[in-house]
GROMACS .gro file of C-alpha atoms in nm:
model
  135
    1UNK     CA    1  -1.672   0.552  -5.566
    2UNK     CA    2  -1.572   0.893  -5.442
    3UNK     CA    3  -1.750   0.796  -5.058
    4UNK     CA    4  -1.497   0.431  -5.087
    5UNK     CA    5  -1.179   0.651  -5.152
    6UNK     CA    6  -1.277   0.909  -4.862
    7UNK     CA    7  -1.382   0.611  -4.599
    8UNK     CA    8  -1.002   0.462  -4.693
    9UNK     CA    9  -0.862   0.775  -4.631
   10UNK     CA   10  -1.012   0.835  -4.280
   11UNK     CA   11  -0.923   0.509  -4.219
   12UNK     CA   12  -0.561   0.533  -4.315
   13UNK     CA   13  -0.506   0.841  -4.134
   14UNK     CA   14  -0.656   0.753  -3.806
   15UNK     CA   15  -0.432   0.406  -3.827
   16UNK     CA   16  -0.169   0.705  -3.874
   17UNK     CA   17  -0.262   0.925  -3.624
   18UNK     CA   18  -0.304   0.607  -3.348
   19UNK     CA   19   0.066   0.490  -3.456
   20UNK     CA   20   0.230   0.856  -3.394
   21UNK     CA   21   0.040   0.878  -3.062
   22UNK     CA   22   0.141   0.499  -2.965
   23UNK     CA   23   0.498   0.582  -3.030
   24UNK     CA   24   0.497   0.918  -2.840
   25UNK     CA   25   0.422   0.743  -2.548
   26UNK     CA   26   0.710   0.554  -2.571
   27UNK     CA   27   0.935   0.921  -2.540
   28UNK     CA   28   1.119   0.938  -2.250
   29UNK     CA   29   1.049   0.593  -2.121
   30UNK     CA   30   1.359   0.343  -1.987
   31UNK     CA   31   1.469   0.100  -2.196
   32UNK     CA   32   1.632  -0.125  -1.961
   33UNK     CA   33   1.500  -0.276  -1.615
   34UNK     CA   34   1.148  -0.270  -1.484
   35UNK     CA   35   1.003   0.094  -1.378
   36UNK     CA   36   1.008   0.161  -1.019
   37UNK     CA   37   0.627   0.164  -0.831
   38UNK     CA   38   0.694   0.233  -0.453
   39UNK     CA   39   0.481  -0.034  -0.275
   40UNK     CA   40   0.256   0.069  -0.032
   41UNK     CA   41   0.507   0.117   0.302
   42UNK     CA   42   0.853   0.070   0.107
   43UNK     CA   43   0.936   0.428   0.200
   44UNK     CA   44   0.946   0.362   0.552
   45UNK     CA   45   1.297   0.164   0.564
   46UNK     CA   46   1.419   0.542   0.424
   47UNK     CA   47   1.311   0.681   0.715
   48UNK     CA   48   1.490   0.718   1.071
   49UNK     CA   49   1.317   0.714   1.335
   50UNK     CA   50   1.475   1.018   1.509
   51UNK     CA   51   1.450   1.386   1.417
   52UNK     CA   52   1.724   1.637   1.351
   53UNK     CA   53   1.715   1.879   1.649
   54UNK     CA   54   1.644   2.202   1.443
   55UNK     CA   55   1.297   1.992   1.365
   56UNK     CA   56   1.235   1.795   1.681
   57UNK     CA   57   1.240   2.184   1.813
   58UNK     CA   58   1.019   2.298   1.521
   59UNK     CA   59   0.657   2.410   1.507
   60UNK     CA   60   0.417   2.265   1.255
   61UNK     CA   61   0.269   2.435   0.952
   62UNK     CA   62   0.031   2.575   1.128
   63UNK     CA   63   0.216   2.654   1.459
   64UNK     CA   64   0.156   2.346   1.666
   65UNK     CA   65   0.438   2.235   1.914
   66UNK     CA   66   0.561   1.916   1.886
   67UNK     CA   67   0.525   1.658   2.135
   68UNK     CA   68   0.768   1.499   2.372
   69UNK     CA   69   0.937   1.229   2.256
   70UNK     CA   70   0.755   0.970   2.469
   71UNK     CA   71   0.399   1.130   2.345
   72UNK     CA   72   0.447   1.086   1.966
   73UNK     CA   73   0.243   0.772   1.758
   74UNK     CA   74   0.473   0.533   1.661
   75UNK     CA   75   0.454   0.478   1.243
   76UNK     CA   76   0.239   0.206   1.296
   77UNK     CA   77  -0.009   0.343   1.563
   78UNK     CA   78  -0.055   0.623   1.334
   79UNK     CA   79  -0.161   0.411   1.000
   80UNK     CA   80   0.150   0.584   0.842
   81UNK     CA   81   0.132   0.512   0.453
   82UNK     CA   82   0.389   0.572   0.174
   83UNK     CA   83   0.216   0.820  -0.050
   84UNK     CA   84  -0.118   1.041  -0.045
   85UNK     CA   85  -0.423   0.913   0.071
   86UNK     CA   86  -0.740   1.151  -0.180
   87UNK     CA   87  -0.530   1.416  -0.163
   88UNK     CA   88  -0.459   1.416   0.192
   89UNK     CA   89  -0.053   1.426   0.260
   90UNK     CA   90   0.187   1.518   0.539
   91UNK     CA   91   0.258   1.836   0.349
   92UNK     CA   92  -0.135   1.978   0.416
   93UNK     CA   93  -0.186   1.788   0.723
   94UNK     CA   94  -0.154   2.058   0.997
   95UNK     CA   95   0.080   1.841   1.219
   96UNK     CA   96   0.351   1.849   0.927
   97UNK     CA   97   0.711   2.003   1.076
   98UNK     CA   98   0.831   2.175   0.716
   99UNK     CA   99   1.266   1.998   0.651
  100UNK     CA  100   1.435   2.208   0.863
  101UNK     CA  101   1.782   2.050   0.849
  102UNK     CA  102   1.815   2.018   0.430
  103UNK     CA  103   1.805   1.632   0.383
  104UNK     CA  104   1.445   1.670   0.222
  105UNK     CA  105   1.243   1.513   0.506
  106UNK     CA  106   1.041   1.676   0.741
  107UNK     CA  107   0.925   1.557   1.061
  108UNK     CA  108   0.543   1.568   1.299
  109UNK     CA  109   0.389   1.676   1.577
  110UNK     CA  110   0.250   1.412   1.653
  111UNK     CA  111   0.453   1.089   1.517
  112UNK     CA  112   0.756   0.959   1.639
  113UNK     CA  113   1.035   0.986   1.359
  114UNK     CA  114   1.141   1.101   0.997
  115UNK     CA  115   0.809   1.187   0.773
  116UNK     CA  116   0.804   1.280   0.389
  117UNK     CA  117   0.580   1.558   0.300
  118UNK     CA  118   0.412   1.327   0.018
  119UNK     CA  119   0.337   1.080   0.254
  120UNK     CA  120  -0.021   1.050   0.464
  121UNK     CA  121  -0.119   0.900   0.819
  122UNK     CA  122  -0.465   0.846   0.979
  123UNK     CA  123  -0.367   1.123   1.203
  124UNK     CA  124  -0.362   1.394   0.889
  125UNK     CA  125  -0.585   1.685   0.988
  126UNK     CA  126  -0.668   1.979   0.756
  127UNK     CA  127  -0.440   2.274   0.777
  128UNK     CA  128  -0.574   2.584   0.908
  129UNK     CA  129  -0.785   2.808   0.669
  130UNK     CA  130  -0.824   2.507   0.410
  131UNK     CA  131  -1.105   2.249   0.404
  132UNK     CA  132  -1.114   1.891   0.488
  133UNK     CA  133  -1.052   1.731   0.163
  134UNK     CA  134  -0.659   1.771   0.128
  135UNK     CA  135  -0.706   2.123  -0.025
   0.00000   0.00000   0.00000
């Protein structure tokens, strides 16, 4: 009898425990409209496809000049994705040209317009002194 009472115990208490944990998930979460996922280019209607001049001007990251205007990879040339690619982004990539003008957006050395730091492109190359996995 004593073994029946302590297997409906453990049972009621993990259906407790898996209610509290269900519901604390639900903390913080919107209660009206759909949640936001960014789709795999939607960022790139946010982005202009000049440069302020204090970037167009600006060195990478890692001190690399940027090219003339007619040299830079187009968005598309350069595979440019919205978000990280296994931990490869514009922020470690050694072409990334830090925001220089306070709007949040950066720019590259080696593609042609506006680029967000959590972004990636098929151009991304390790920064100096860190290793080829996005680290």
């Amino acid at each position: 009898m004593d073994s029946r009472r302590s297997t409906r115990r453990r049972i009621l208490m993990l259906a407790a425990g898996g209610s509290l944990a269900l519901s604390a998930g639900c903390i913080n979460t919107p209660t009206s409209g759909p949640i936001a996922v960014e789709e795999p280019n939607d960022c790139l209607e946010q982005l202009d496809d000049s440069v302020p001049e204090e970037e167009a001007t600006a060195l990478s990251i890692d001190g690399v000049e940027r090219q003339a205007e007619a040299n830079l990879a187009s968005k598309t040339e350069a595979g440019y994705a919205c978000g990280p690619q296994e931990g490869m982004l514009c922020g470690n990539c050694t072409f990334y040209i830090d925001d220089k003008s306070g709007d949040g957006i950066g720019a590259c050395a080696v593609v042609a317009g506006e680029v967000r730091s959590v972004d990636w492109c098929g151009l991304w190359q390790p920064r100096d002194g860190y290793g080829g996995d996005g680290g």
